[in-house]
Each structure stands twice: as C-alpha cells, then as structure tokens.
Amino acid sequence: MFAEDEADVLFAAAQTPVELGAMVARRAAGLPLEQVVGWAEFCGLRIAVEPEVFVPRRRTEFLVACAAALLDATHPVVIDLCCGSGALGLALSAVLGGAGAGLVELHASDIHPAAVRCARRNVGASGAVYEGDLFDPLPVSLRGRVDVLLANVPYVPTDAIGLLPSEARDHEPRVTLDGGMDGQDVMRRVLADAPQWLAPGGHVVIESTERQVAQALEAATRAGLIPQVARSGDLGATVIIGIQPR
C-alpha cells in the first residue's frame, strides 16, 4: 500500500485529530496498519484484527478462491486450521453465500488465545472457534465429514524469521510464523492427519511457497492424498491441494 493510501485509511478510521495523531505515531513506530486501525480488508470483507493476531495477507485470497472452486457440496463442512483472525473460513463462507445464513458448517481452531478471541469476534454465530493445537480441540463428530480443510499454517523456516519485515517479525506472534527448520513442520502434521477428517472426495488446501512445493506434494502423497498444486502469478501465491480419494 502506498503512503497516500495508508493516510486515507488512517483519516477515515480516526474520530478526532488527537486519535489520528496517536494512530500515526503507532504506525510510524512500526505497528502494522491493520493493527493500528483494528481491521484488515480480505476478500472484500472487513476483518477485525487485534494486537498479537496474524494479519491476513492479500495473497491468501487465492487460497480461498481455490477452495471455493473445489467445493460442490450443498451444505459444506469447512475447517479453518491455524485460523488467526478467522478470515479464511469467514471469507469462504461469504463466497459460498453462507456467512450468517447457515449454508456452511464452519469450524475453526488456533493455538493462540488472542487469535481465538479475535476469530470468535469475527465469526460470531456463523461458526464455532476452538482453542488448541490443530485438530486436537475439534469435535470428534467431524471426522470423515469435512468437505474442505483450509490451513494457512506457519511456513517460514526458523532461520529466516529474522529476515522478515519488521511488521511481521516484531508485531506478530512467532507461533504464527515459525514452521521449523525447513518451514514445513506444521504443514506435514496437517497433511498427515487430514485424511482422518476429510470426507470422501474432500480437499485440504494449504498455502505454501514455491520452494516448498516438492516436499509438500510428497507429504500429501505419503498421507494417501492425491496431490495438486495451484499458483497465482498476480498474487505471488502457491497453494498445495490434497484430495481424499472417494
């Protein structure tokens, strides 16, 4: 975003000159714009973002688009793992016409308490948000019923975190960024356990990087999933898709 665009957002968000001055000071100190104003735009939605919560990236809109294109169920069951603010599940529900309308059965989980609190604020009555590690807090009744499993997992290699922009490095929890030595620790866990939860023909859709594609596809194959990869040059996004055999 250009400085002029950021200024427009700040002017629109501030109620008084004093509040505007405080917002500008926080932004100048390095706080992400979305945390300064309290929201992020994602897939045309305004998603509430609180301190210590991962800010949804525009490139992740491609993951939502991929998931929407894969779904053909009339009342899909959707899981959003590592949900952060809850943006992915909520955006997919909105694309499918189900946000708040009961057309999508949405479940989300995150290990970070601040993220769970923020996601519950965003999701509201449109779904359920659980606190815990990946699949652990989800209802057992979901096993074998999930049509699409969204996962924007931490995938930055541990040694590369120090190279991230300060907005992410200094203002987002490390647990939302650190994917282990090769960046794929959490991704491998999701792919390994996904078949227990997916319905026949269901999909797991995970954001990745181009350098991680080969290993991610191999992990999906080991889990018994049919692997695919989707790319968006415009958004610089790479998505790994694992299909549960029917």
CSV table of C-alpha atoms in Angstrom, one decimal:
chain,number,residue,atom,x,y,z
A,1,MET,CA,0.0,0.0,0.0
A,2,PHE,CA,1.3,3.5,-0.9
A,3,ALA,CA,1.7,6.1,1.8
A,4,GLU,CA,-1.1,8.1,0.4
A,5,ASP,CA,-3.4,5.1,0.6
A,6,GLU,CA,-2.4,4.5,4.2
A,7,ALA,CA,-3.1,8.1,5.0
A,8,ASP,CA,-6.6,7.8,3.6
A,9,VAL,CA,-7.2,4.7,5.8
A,10,LEU,CA,-6.0,6.5,8.9
A,11,PHE,CA,-8.0,9.6,8.2
A,12,ALA,CA,-11.1,7.5,7.7
A,13,ALA,CA,-10.5,5.5,10.9
A,14,ALA,CA,-9.8,8.4,13.3
A,15,GLN,CA,-12.6,10.0,15.0
A,16,THR,CA,-10.7,13.1,16.3
A,17,PRO,CA,-7.4,14.8,15.5
A,18,VAL,CA,-6.0,13.5,18.7
A,19,GLU,CA,-6.9,9.9,17.8
A,20,LEU,CA,-5.4,10.5,14.3
A,21,GLY,CA,-2.1,11.7,15.9
A,22,ALA,CA,-2.0,8.6,18.1
A,23,MET,CA,-2.6,6.3,15.1
A,24,VAL,CA,0.1,8.0,13.1
A,25,ALA,CA,2.6,7.6,15.9
A,26,ARG,CA,1.8,3.9,16.3
A,27,ARG,CA,2.2,3.4,12.6
A,28,ALA,CA,5.5,5.3,12.5
A,29,ALA,CA,6.7,3.1,15.3
A,30,GLY,CA,6.3,0.1,13.0
A,31,LEU,CA,2.9,-1.3,14.1
A,32,PRO,CA,1.1,-2.9,11.1
A,33,LEU,CA,-1.5,-0.6,9.7
A,34,GLU,CA,-4.2,-3.2,10.2
A,35,GLN,CA,-3.5,-3.4,13.9
A,36,VAL,CA,-3.4,0.4,14.1
A,37,VAL,CA,-6.9,0.8,12.7
A,38,GLY,CA,-8.2,-2.5,14.0
A,39,TRP,CA,-9.2,-4.2,10.8
A,40,ALA,CA,-7.9,-5.7,7.5
A,41,GLU,CA,-9.7,-5.9,4.2
A,42,PHE,CA,-9.8,-9.5,3.0
A,43,CYS,CA,-11.8,-10.9,0.1
A,44,GLY,CA,-14.0,-7.8,0.2
A,45,LEU,CA,-14.7,-8.3,4.0
A,46,ARG,CA,-13.6,-6.1,6.8
A,47,ILE,CA,-11.9,-8.5,9.3
A,48,ALA,CA,-11.3,-7.3,12.8
A,49,VAL,CA,-7.6,-7.6,13.8
A,50,GLU,CA,-6.3,-7.3,17.3
A,51,PRO,CA,-2.8,-6.9,18.8
A,52,GLU,CA,-0.8,-10.2,18.7
A,53,VAL,CA,-3.0,-11.6,15.9
A,54,PHE,CA,-1.7,-12.6,12.5
A,55,VAL,CA,-2.8,-10.1,9.8
A,56,PRO,CA,-4.4,-11.9,6.8
A,57,ARG,CA,-2.4,-11.3,3.6
A,58,ARG,CA,-3.9,-10.4,0.3
A,59,ARG,CA,-2.1,-13.4,-1.4
A,60,THR,CA,-4.1,-15.7,0.8
A,61,GLU,CA,-7.2,-14.7,-1.0
A,62,PHE,CA,-6.0,-17.1,-3.7
A,63,LEU,CA,-6.3,-20.0,-1.2
A,64,VAL,CA,-9.9,-19.0,-0.6
A,65,ALA,CA,-10.6,-18.8,-4.3
A,66,CYS,CA,-9.1,-22.3,-4.8
A,67,ALA,CA,-11.2,-23.8,-2.0
A,68,ALA,CA,-14.4,-22.2,-3.4
A,69,ALA,CA,-13.7,-23.7,-6.9
A,70,LEU,CA,-13.3,-27.1,-5.4
A,71,LEU,CA,-16.5,-27.3,-3.4
A,72,ASP,CA,-19.6,-28.8,-4.9
A,73,ALA,CA,-21.4,-29.8,-1.7
A,74,THR,CA,-24.7,-28.0,-1.0
A,75,HIS,CA,-24.1,-27.6,2.8
A,76,PRO,CA,-20.3,-28.0,3.1
A,77,VAL,CA,-18.5,-28.7,6.3
A,78,VAL,CA,-15.4,-26.4,6.5
A,79,ILE,CA,-12.5,-26.4,8.9
A,80,ASP,CA,-10.1,-23.4,9.2
A,81,LEU,CA,-6.9,-24.6,11.0
A,82,CYS,CA,-4.4,-22.0,12.3
A,83,CYS,CA,-7.3,-19.7,11.8
A,84,GLY,CA,-5.8,-16.5,13.2
A,85,SER,CA,-8.5,-13.8,12.9
A,86,GLY,CA,-10.8,-16.3,11.3
A,87,ALA,CA,-10.6,-14.5,7.9
A,88,LEU,CA,-10.2,-17.6,5.7
A,89,GLY,CA,-13.2,-19.5,6.9
A,90,LEU,CA,-15.4,-16.4,7.1
A,91,ALA,CA,-14.4,-15.4,3.5
A,92,LEU,CA,-15.1,-18.8,2.1
A,93,SER,CA,-18.5,-18.8,3.8
A,94,ALA,CA,-19.2,-15.4,2.3
A,95,VAL,CA,-18.1,-16.5,-1.2
A,96,LEU,CA,-20.5,-19.5,-0.9
A,97,GLY,CA,-23.3,-17.3,0.3
A,98,GLY,CA,-23.3,-18.9,3.7
A,99,ALA,CA,-21.9,-16.3,6.1
A,100,GLY,CA,-24.5,-15.9,8.7
A,101,ALA,CA,-27.0,-17.8,6.6
A,102,GLY,CA,-26.5,-21.3,7.9
A,103,LEU,CA,-25.4,-22.6,4.4
A,104,VAL,CA,-21.9,-23.6,5.6
A,105,GLU,CA,-21.0,-25.5,8.7
A,106,LEU,CA,-17.8,-23.7,9.8
A,107,HIS,CA,-15.3,-24.8,12.4
A,108,ALA,CA,-12.0,-23.1,13.2
A,109,SER,CA,-9.1,-23.6,15.6
A,110,ASP,CA,-6.0,-21.8,16.7
A,111,ILE,CA,-3.4,-22.4,19.4
A,112,HIS,CA,-3.0,-18.8,20.3
A,113,PRO,CA,-5.6,-17.4,22.8
A,114,ALA,CA,-5.5,-13.9,21.3
A,115,ALA,CA,-6.3,-15.3,17.9
A,116,VAL,CA,-9.2,-17.4,19.2
A,117,ARG,CA,-10.7,-14.4,20.9
A,118,CYS,CA,-10.4,-12.3,17.7
A,119,ALA,CA,-11.7,-15.1,15.5
A,120,ARG,CA,-14.8,-15.6,17.7
A,121,ARG,CA,-15.4,-11.9,17.4
A,122,ASN,CA,-15.3,-12.1,13.6
A,123,VAL,CA,-17.1,-15.4,13.1
A,124,GLY,CA,-19.8,-14.8,15.6
A,125,ALA,CA,-22.8,-17.0,15.0
A,126,SER,CA,-21.5,-18.1,11.6
A,127,GLY,CA,-19.4,-20.9,13.1
A,128,ALA,CA,-17.5,-22.3,16.1
A,129,VAL,CA,-13.9,-21.4,17.1
A,130,TYR,CA,-11.9,-23.7,19.3
A,131,GLU,CA,-8.6,-23.1,21.2
A,132,GLY,CA,-5.9,-25.8,20.9
A,133,ASP,CA,-3.3,-27.4,18.7
A,134,LEU,CA,-4.5,-28.0,15.1
A,135,PHE,CA,-7.2,-30.8,15.2
A,136,ASP,CA,-7.0,-31.5,18.9
A,137,PRO,CA,-9.8,-29.3,20.1
A,138,LEU,CA,-12.2,-30.1,17.2
A,139,PRO,CA,-15.3,-32.2,17.8
A,140,VAL,CA,-14.7,-35.9,17.1
A,141,SER,CA,-18.0,-35.9,15.2
A,142,LEU,CA,-16.4,-34.0,12.4
A,143,ARG,CA,-14.1,-37.0,11.5
A,144,GLY,CA,-14.8,-38.2,8.0
A,145,ARG,CA,-17.3,-35.3,7.3
A,146,VAL,CA,-15.1,-32.4,6.2
A,147,ASP,CA,-15.5,-31.2,2.6
A,148,VAL,CA,-12.7,-28.7,2.7
A,149,LEU,CA,-9.9,-28.0,5.2
A,150,LEU,CA,-8.3,-24.6,5.0
A,151,ALA,CA,-4.8,-24.2,6.5
A,152,ASN,CA,-2.7,-21.1,6.4
A,153,VAL,CA,0.0,-22.7,8.6
A,154,PRO,CA,3.3,-21.1,9.8
A,155,TYR,CA,5.7,-21.9,6.9
A,156,VAL,CA,8.7,-19.6,7.4
A,157,PRO,CA,11.9,-21.5,8.2
A,158,THR,CA,13.2,-20.7,11.7
A,159,ASP,CA,16.4,-19.3,10.4
A,160,ALA,CA,14.6,-17.0,8.0
A,161,ILE,CA,12.3,-15.3,10.6
A,162,GLY,CA,15.0,-12.6,11.2
A,163,LEU,CA,14.8,-11.7,7.5
A,164,LEU,CA,11.1,-10.9,7.6
A,165,PRO,CA,9.8,-7.3,7.5
A,166,SER,CA,9.7,-5.8,11.0
A,167,GLU,CA,5.9,-5.6,10.9
A,168,ALA,CA,5.7,-9.4,10.9
A,169,ARG,CA,8.9,-10.1,12.8
A,170,ASP,CA,8.3,-7.7,15.7
A,171,HIS,CA,4.5,-7.5,15.9
A,172,GLU,CA,3.1,-10.9,15.1
A,173,PRO,CA,3.5,-13.9,17.4
A,174,ARG,CA,6.3,-16.2,16.5
A,175,VAL,CA,4.0,-19.2,16.6
A,176,THR,CA,2.1,-17.8,13.6
A,177,LEU,CA,5.3,-17.6,11.5
A,178,ASP,CA,7.8,-20.3,12.6
A,179,GLY,CA,7.4,-23.5,10.5
A,180,GLY,CA,10.6,-25.2,11.9
A,181,MET,CA,13.9,-25.7,10.2
A,182,ASP,CA,12.6,-26.2,6.7
A,183,GLY,CA,9.3,-24.3,7.3
A,184,GLN,CA,7.2,-27.4,6.9
A,185,ASP,CA,6.8,-28.9,10.4
A,186,VAL,CA,3.2,-27.8,10.8
A,187,MET,CA,2.3,-28.5,7.1
A,188,ARG,CA,3.4,-32.1,7.4
A,189,ARG,CA,1.3,-32.6,10.5
A,190,VAL,CA,-1.8,-31.2,8.8
A,191,LEU,CA,-1.3,-33.3,5.7
A,192,ALA,CA,-0.6,-36.5,7.8
A,193,ASP,CA,-3.8,-36.1,9.9
A,194,ALA,CA,-6.1,-34.6,7.3
A,195,PRO,CA,-7.3,-38.0,5.9
A,196,GLN,CA,-8.9,-38.8,9.2
A,197,TRP,CA,-11.2,-35.8,8.9
A,198,LEU,CA,-11.9,-35.4,5.2
A,199,ALA,CA,-15.0,-36.8,3.6
A,200,PRO,CA,-14.5,-39.0,0.5
A,201,GLY,CA,-13.6,-36.5,-2.2
A,202,GLY,CA,-12.8,-33.8,0.4
A,203,HIS,CA,-9.9,-31.4,0.0
A,204,VAL,CA,-7.2,-30.0,2.2
A,205,VAL,CA,-5.9,-26.6,0.9
A,206,ILE,CA,-2.7,-25.2,2.3
A,207,GLU,CA,-0.7,-22.1,1.5
A,208,SER,CA,3.0,-22.7,0.7
A,209,THR,CA,6.0,-21.3,-1.1
A,210,GLU,CA,7.3,-22.3,-4.4
A,211,ARG,CA,10.5,-23.7,-2.8
A,212,GLN,CA,8.4,-26.0,-0.6
A,213,VAL,CA,6.2,-27.5,-3.3
A,214,ALA,CA,8.1,-30.7,-4.0
A,215,GLN,CA,8.3,-31.7,-0.3
A,216,ALA,CA,4.7,-30.7,0.4
A,217,LEU,CA,3.4,-32.8,-2.5
A,218,GLU,CA,5.5,-35.7,-1.3
A,219,ALA,CA,4.0,-35.3,2.2
A,220,ALA,CA,0.5,-35.3,0.7
A,221,THR,CA,1.2,-38.4,-1.2
A,222,ARG,CA,2.6,-40.2,1.9
A,223,ALA,CA,-0.7,-39.4,3.7
A,224,GLY,CA,-2.7,-41.1,0.9
A,225,LEU,CA,-4.0,-37.9,-0.6
A,226,ILE,CA,-4.0,-37.1,-4.3
A,227,PRO,CA,-1.6,-34.1,-4.6
A,228,GLN,CA,-2.1,-31.0,-6.7
A,229,VAL,CA,-0.5,-27.5,-6.8
A,230,ALA,CA,-2.1,-24.2,-7.8
A,231,ARG,CA,-0.3,-20.9,-8.5
A,232,SER,CA,-1.2,-17.3,-8.9
A,233,GLY,CA,1.4,-15.1,-10.6
A,234,ASP,CA,-0.6,-12.0,-9.9
A,235,LEU,CA,-0.7,-12.5,-6.1
A,236,GLY,CA,2.6,-14.5,-5.9
A,237,ALA,CA,0.7,-17.3,-4.2
A,238,THR,CA,1.3,-21.0,-4.1
A,239,VAL,CA,-1.3,-23.5,-2.8
A,240,ILE,CA,-1.0,-27.2,-2.1
A,241,ILE,CA,-4.1,-29.2,-2.5
A,242,GLY,CA,-4.6,-32.8,-1.2
A,243,ILE,CA,-7.7,-34.7,-2.3
A,244,GLN,CA,-9.2,-37.5,-0.3
A,245,PRO,CA,-9.8,-40.5,-2.6
A,246,ARG,CA,-13.5,-41.4,-2.9
